Coordinates of C-alpha atoms in Angstrom, one line a residue:
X1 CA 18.6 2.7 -17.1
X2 CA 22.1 1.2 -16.5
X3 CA 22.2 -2.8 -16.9
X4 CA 21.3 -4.8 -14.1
X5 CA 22.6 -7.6 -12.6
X6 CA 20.9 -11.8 -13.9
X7 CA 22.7 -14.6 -12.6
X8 CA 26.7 -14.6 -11.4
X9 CA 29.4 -15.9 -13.1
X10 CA 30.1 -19.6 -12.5
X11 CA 31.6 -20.0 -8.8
X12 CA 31.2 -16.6 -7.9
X13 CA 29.2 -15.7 -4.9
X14 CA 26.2 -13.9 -5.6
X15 CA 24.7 -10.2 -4.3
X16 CA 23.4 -10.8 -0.7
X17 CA 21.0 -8.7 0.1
X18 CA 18.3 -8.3 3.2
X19 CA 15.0 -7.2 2.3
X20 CA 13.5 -6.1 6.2
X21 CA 9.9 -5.6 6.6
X22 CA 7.5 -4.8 9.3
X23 CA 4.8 -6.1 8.7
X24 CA 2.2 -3.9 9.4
X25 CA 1.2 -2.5 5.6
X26 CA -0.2 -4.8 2.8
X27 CA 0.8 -2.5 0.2
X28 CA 4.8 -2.9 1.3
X29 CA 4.4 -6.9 2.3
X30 CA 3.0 -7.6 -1.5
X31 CA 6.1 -5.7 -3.1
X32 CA 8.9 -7.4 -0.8
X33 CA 7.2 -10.5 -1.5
X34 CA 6.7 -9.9 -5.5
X35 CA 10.9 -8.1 -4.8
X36 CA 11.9 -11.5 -3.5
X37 CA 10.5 -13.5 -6.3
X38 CA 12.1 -11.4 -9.0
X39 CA 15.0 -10.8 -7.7
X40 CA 16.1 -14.9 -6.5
X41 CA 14.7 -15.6 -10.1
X42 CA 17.9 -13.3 -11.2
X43 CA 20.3 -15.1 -8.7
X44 CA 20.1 -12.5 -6.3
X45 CA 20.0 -14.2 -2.4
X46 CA 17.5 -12.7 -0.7
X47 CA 16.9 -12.8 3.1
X48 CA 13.0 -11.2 4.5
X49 CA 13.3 -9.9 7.8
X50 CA 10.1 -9.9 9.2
X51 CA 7.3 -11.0 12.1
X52 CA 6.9 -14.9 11.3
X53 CA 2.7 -13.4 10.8
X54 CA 3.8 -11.6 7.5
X55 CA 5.7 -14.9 6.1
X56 CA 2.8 -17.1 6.4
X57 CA 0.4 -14.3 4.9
X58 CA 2.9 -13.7 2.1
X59 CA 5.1 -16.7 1.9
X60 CA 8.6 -15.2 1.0
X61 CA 10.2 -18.9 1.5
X62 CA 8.1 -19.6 -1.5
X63 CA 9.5 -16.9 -3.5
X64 CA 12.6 -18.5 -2.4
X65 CA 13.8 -15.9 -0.3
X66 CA 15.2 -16.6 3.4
X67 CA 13.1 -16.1 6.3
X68 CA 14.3 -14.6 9.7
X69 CA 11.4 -13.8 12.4
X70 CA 12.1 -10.4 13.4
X71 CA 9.0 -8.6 15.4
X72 CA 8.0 -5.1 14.5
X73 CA 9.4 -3.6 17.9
X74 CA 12.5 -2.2 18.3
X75 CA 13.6 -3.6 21.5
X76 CA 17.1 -4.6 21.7
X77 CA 16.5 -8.5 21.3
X78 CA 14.7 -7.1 17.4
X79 CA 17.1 -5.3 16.9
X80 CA 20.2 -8.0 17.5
X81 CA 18.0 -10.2 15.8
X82 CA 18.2 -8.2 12.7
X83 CA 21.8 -7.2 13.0
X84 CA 23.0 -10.6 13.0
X85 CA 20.7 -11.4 9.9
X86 CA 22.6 -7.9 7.9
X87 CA 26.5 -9.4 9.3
X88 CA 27.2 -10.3 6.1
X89 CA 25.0 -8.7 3.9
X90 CA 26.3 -6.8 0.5
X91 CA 23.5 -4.8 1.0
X92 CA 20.2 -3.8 3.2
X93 CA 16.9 -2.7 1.9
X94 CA 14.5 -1.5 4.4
X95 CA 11.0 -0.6 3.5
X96 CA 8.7 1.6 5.8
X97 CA 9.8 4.6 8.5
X98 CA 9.7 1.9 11.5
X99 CA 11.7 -1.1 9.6
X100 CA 14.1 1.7 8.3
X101 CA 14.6 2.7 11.6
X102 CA 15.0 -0.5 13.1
X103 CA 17.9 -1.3 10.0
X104 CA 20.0 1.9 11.2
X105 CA 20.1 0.2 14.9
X106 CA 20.8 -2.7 12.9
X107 CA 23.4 -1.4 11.3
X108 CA 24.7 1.0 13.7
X109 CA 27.1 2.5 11.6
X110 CA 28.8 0.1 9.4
X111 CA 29.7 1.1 5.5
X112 CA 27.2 -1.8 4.3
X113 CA 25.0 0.3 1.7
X114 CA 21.1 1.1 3.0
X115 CA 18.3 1.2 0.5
X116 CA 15.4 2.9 2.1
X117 CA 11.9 2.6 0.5
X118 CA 8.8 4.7 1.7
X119 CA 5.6 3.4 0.7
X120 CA 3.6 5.7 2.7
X121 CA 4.1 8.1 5.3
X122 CA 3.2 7.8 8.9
X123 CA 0.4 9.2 10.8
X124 CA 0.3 10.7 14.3
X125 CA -0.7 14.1 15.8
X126 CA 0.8 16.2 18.6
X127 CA 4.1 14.5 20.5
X128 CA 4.1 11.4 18.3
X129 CA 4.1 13.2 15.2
X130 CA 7.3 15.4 16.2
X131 CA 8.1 12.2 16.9
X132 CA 8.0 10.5 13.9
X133 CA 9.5 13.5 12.1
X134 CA 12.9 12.8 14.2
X135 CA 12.9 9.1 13.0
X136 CA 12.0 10.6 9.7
X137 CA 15.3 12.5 9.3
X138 CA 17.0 10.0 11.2
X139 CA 16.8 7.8 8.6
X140 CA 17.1 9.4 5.7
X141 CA 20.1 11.3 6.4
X142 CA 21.8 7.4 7.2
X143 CA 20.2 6.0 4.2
X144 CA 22.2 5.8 0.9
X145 CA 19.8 6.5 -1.2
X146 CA 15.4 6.7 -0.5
X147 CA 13.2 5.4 -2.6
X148 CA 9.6 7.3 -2.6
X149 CA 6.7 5.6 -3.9
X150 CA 5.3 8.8 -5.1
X151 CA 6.7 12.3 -6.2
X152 CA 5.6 14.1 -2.7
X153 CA 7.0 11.5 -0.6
X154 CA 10.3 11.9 -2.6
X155 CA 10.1 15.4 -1.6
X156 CA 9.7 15.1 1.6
X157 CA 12.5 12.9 2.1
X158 CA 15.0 15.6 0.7
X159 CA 13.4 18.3 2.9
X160 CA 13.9 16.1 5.9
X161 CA 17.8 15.6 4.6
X162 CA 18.0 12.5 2.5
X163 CA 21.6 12.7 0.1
X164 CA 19.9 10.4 -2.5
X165 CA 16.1 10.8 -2.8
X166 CA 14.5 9.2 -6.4
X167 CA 11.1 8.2 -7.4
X168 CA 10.4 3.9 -7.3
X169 CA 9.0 2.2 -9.3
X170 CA 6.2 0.1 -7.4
X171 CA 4.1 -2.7 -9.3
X172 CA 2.0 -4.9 -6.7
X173 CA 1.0 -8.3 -8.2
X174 CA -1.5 -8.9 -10.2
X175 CA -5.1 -8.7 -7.6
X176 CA -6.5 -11.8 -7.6
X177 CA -9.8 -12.6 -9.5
X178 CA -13.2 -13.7 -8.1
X179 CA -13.3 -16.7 -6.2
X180 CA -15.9 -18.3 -9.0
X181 CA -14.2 -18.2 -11.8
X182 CA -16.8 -20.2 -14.5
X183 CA -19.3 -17.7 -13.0
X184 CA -18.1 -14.5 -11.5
X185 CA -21.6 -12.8 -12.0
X186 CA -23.2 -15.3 -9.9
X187 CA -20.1 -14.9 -7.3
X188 CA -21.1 -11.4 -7.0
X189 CA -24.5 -11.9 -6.7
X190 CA -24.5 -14.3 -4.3
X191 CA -21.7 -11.9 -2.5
X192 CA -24.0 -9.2 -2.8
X193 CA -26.8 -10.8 -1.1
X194 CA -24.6 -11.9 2.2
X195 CA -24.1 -8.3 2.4
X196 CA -27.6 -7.6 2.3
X197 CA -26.9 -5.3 -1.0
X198 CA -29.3 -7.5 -2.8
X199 CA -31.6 -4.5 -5.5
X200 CA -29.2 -1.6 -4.4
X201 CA -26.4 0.0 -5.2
X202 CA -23.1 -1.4 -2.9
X203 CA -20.9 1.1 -2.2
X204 CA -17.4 -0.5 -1.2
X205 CA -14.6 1.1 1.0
X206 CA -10.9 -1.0 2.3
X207 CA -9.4 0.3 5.1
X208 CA -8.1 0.6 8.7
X209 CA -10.7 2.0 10.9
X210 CA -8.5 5.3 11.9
X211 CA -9.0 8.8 12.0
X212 CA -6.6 9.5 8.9
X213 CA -9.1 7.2 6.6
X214 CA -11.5 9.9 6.1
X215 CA -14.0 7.5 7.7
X216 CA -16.5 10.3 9.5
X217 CA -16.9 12.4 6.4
X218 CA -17.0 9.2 5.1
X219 CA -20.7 8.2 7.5
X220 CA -22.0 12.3 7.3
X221 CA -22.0 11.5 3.2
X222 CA -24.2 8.6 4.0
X223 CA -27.2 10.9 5.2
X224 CA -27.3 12.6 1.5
X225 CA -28.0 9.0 0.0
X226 CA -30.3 8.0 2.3
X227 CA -33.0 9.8 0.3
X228 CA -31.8 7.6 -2.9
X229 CA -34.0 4.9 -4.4
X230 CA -33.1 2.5 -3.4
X231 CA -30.6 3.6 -0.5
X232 CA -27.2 2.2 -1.0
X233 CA -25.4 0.0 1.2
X234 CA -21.9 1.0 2.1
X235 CA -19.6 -1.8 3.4
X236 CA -16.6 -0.6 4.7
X237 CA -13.5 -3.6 5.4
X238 CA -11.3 -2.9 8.4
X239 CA -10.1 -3.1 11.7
X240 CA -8.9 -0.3 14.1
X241 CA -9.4 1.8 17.3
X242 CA -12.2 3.9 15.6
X243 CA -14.6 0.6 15.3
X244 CA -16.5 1.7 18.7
X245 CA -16.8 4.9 17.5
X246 CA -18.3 4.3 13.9
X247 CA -20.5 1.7 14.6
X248 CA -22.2 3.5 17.5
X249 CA -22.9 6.4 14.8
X250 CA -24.0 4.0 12.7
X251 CA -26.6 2.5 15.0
X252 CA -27.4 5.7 17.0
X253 CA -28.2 7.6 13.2
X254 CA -29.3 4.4 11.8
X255 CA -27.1 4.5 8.6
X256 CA -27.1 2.4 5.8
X257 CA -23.5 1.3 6.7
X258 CA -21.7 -2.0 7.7
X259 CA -18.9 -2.7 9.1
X260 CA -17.2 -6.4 8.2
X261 CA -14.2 -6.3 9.9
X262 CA -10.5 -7.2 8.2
X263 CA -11.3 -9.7 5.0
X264 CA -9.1 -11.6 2.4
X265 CA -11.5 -11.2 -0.7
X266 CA -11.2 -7.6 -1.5
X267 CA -10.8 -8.9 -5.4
X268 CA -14.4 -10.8 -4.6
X269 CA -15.5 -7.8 -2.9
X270 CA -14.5 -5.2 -5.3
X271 CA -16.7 -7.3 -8.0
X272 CA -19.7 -7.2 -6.3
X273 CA -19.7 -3.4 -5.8
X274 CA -20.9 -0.6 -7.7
X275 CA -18.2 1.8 -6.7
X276 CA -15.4 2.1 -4.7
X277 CA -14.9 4.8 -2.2
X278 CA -11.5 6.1 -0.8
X279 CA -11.9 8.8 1.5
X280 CA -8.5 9.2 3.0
X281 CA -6.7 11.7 4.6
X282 CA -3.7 10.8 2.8
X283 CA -2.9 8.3 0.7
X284 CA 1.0 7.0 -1.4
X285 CA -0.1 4.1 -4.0
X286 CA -3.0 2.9 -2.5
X287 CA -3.8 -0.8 -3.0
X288 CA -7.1 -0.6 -3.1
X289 CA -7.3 2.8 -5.4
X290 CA -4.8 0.3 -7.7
X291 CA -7.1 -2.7 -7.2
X292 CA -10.5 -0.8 -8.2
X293 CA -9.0 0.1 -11.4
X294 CA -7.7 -2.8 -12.3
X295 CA -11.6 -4.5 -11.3
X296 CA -13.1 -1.9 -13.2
X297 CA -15.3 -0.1 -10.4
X298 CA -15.6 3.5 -10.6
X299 CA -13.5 4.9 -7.9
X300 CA -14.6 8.2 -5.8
X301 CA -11.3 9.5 -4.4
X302 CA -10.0 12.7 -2.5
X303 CA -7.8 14.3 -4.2
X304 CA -4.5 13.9 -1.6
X305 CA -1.1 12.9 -1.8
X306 CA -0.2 10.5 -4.5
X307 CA -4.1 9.7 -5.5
X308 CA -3.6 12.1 -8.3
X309 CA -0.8 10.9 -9.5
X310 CA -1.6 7.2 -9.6
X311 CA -5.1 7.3 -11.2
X312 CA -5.1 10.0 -13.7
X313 CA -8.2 10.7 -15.1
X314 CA -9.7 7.6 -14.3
X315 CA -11.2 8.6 -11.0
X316 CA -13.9 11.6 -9.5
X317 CA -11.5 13.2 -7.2
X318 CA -13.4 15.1 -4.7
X319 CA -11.3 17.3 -1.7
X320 CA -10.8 15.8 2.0
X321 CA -13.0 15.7 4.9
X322 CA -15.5 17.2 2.7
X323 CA -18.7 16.0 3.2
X324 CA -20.7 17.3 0.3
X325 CA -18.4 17.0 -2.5
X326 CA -18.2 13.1 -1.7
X327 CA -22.5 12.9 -1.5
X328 CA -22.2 14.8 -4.6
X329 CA -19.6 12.5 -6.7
X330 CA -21.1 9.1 -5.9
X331 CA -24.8 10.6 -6.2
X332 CA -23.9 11.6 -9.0
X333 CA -22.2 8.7 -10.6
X334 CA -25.1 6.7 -9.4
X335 CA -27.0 8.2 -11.9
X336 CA -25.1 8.2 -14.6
X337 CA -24.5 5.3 -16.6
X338 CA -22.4 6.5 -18.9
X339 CA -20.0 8.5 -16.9
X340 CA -18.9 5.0 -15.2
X341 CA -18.4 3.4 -18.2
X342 CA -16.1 6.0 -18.7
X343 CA -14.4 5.9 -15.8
X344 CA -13.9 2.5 -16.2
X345 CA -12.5 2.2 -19.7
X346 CA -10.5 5.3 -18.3
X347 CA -9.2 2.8 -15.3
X348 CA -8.1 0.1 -17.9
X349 CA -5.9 2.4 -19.9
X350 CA -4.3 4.2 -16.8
X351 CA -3.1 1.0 -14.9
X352 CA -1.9 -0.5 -18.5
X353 CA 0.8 3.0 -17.6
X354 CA 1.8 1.3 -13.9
X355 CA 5.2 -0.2 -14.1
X356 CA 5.1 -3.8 -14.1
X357 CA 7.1 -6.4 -11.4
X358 CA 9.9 -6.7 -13.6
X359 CA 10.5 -3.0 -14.4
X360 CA 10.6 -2.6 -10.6
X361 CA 12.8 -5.4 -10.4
X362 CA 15.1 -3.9 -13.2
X363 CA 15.3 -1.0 -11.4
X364 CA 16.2 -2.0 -7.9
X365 CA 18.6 -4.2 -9.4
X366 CA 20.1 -1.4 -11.0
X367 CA 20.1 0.7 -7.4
X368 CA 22.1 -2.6 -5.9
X369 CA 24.1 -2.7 -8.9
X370 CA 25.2 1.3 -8.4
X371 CA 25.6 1.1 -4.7
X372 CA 27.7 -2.4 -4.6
X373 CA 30.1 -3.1 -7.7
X374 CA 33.5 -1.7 -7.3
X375 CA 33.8 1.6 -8.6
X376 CA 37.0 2.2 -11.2
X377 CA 40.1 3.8 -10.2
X378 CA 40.9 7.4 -11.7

């Protein structure tokens, strides 16, 4: 890794760079946010484009970053919003397909470098996901270089024309810890009981409520562990257009299910449950797949996208909308002890391999670093 950039030489200006966000994706907010930090704390100035929502949820004035208010649309007001934050900007770092987009407008042709970062990749069907495919190569073919957050999403990015596609390196902060921290075991308990898990196993899913989240295979595994003794209780967190739907399934095929709505305390949450469940249609470096491990909750996981490569061994990996191979994995897991202890030791050691905030620091820095100083003359 080349050397990267600390603090500038006395009464030199230093790098200038715009970090635009929007919004929508807690996985992308933390990093900008945990980005910003790092990189003012190296003398980098740093300006976070972004709906005024995601700077009170993630504070990037108090990572000492500028904040503009820039709303997720792309209407032209957005989008001369944002160009008049990037006017004098050494460089722009855009993160997500919709932001990235929105920084091209932005931009509109000028030579100022574009770091493009994909944490995830969209989802859509029929007209919107041709759609989304256009934007897709729109951007990376006027992106410098595209940062993928996992080894498929890198791919993709050169098969949709990117010149400079490479795999990032993405640590999220550290997930916060139980809320009672003298007594986390009563925490959970008490947790437990509020979500009427109280003498049963609680089996815990994070997610928006969409079709993508794997969600229906997801309620026709609950019928398998119905017969269990004692049932378990499956608490799914969320919001999203599928909310009708699931809870009349739930009610009409009176599943042991609940729905909680979006919450804050996932780290609470995750220590109170028994498991973890992630049954996605696709997935990049999931937050809460990351969060589990680091909890030490045996995670039950289809086996999509960049699950594999993020959790290793440390995870039952069970294939997509696949009913019975998810009953299976967490039936089975249920009832055996040993296995999750496993799994859990097997958690600790595979996060200990995640790269840390300032390794992804040092090598963003090192991207800026590439893409701004002045390159010698042959």
């Amino acid at each position: 890794m080349s050397p990267v950039s600390t603090h500038p030489p006395h009464g030199q200006s230093s790098l200038r760079t715009v970090q635009v966000l929007g919004g929508g994706n807690a996985g992308s907010s933390a990093h900008v946010r945990s980005l910003a930090s790092g990189l003012v704390a190296r003398g980098v100035r740093v300006t976070v484009c972004a709906p005024a929502e995601a700077d009170r949820l993630y504070d990037f004035t108090g990572a000492g970053a500028e904040h503009v208010h820039v709303p997720r649309s792309s209407d032209p007001a957005s989008v001369a919003a944002l160009r008049e934050a990037c006017r004098d900007a050494d460089l722009v770092h855009a993160h997500g397909l919709h932001a990235s987009f929105r920084a091209v407008l932005a931009l509109g042709g000028r030579r100022t470098p574009l770091v493009v970062t994909w944490h995830n990749r969209a989802h859509a069907e029929g007209a919107r996901a041709h759609l989304l495919r256009l934007l897709e190569r729109r951007v990376v073919k006027a992106a410098t270089v595209v940062l993928g957050t996992t080894s498929d999403l890198v791919d993709r990015a050169r098969g949709s024309g990117a010149r400079d596609a490479r795999l990032a390196a993405v640590a999220l902060p550290p997930p916060p810890r139980p809320a009672e921290q003298d007594d986390p075991e009563r925490a959970g308990s008490k947790l437990r009981a509020e979500l009427g898990a109280t003498g049963r196993p609680l089996l815990m899913a994070v997610g928006s409520l969409e079709r993508h989240r794997g969600y229906r295979t997801l309620l026709d595994a609950v019928h398998a562990w119905r017969r269990l003794d004692p049932v378990p209780l499956v608490v799914i967190a969320g919001e999203g257009p599928l909310r009708g739907v699931l809870q009349r399934r739930i009610e009409d095929e009176e599943l042991p299910v609940r729905l909680i709505g979006r919450r804050d305390d996932v780290g609470d949450l995750l220590a109170a449950a028994d498991l973890a469940l992630l049954p996605s249609g696709w997935e990049s470096r999931s937050v809460f797949a990351q969060a589990a491990l680091h909890a030490r909750v045996p995670l039950v996981a289809t086996r999509v996208g960049g699950i594999p490569e993020l959790v290793g061994e440390a995870a039952e990996l069970v294939p997509y909308g696949n009913a019975k191979a998810l009953a299976d994995a967490v039936t089975a897991l249920l009832a055996d002890p040993a296995r999750c202890e496993l799994l859990k030791d097997n958690g600790t050691r595979q996060a200990a391999t995640w790269p840390t905030e300032d390794e992804t620091v040092a090598q963003v820095l090192s991207v800026y670093d590439e893409l701004t100083q002045p390159r010698p003359l042959l």
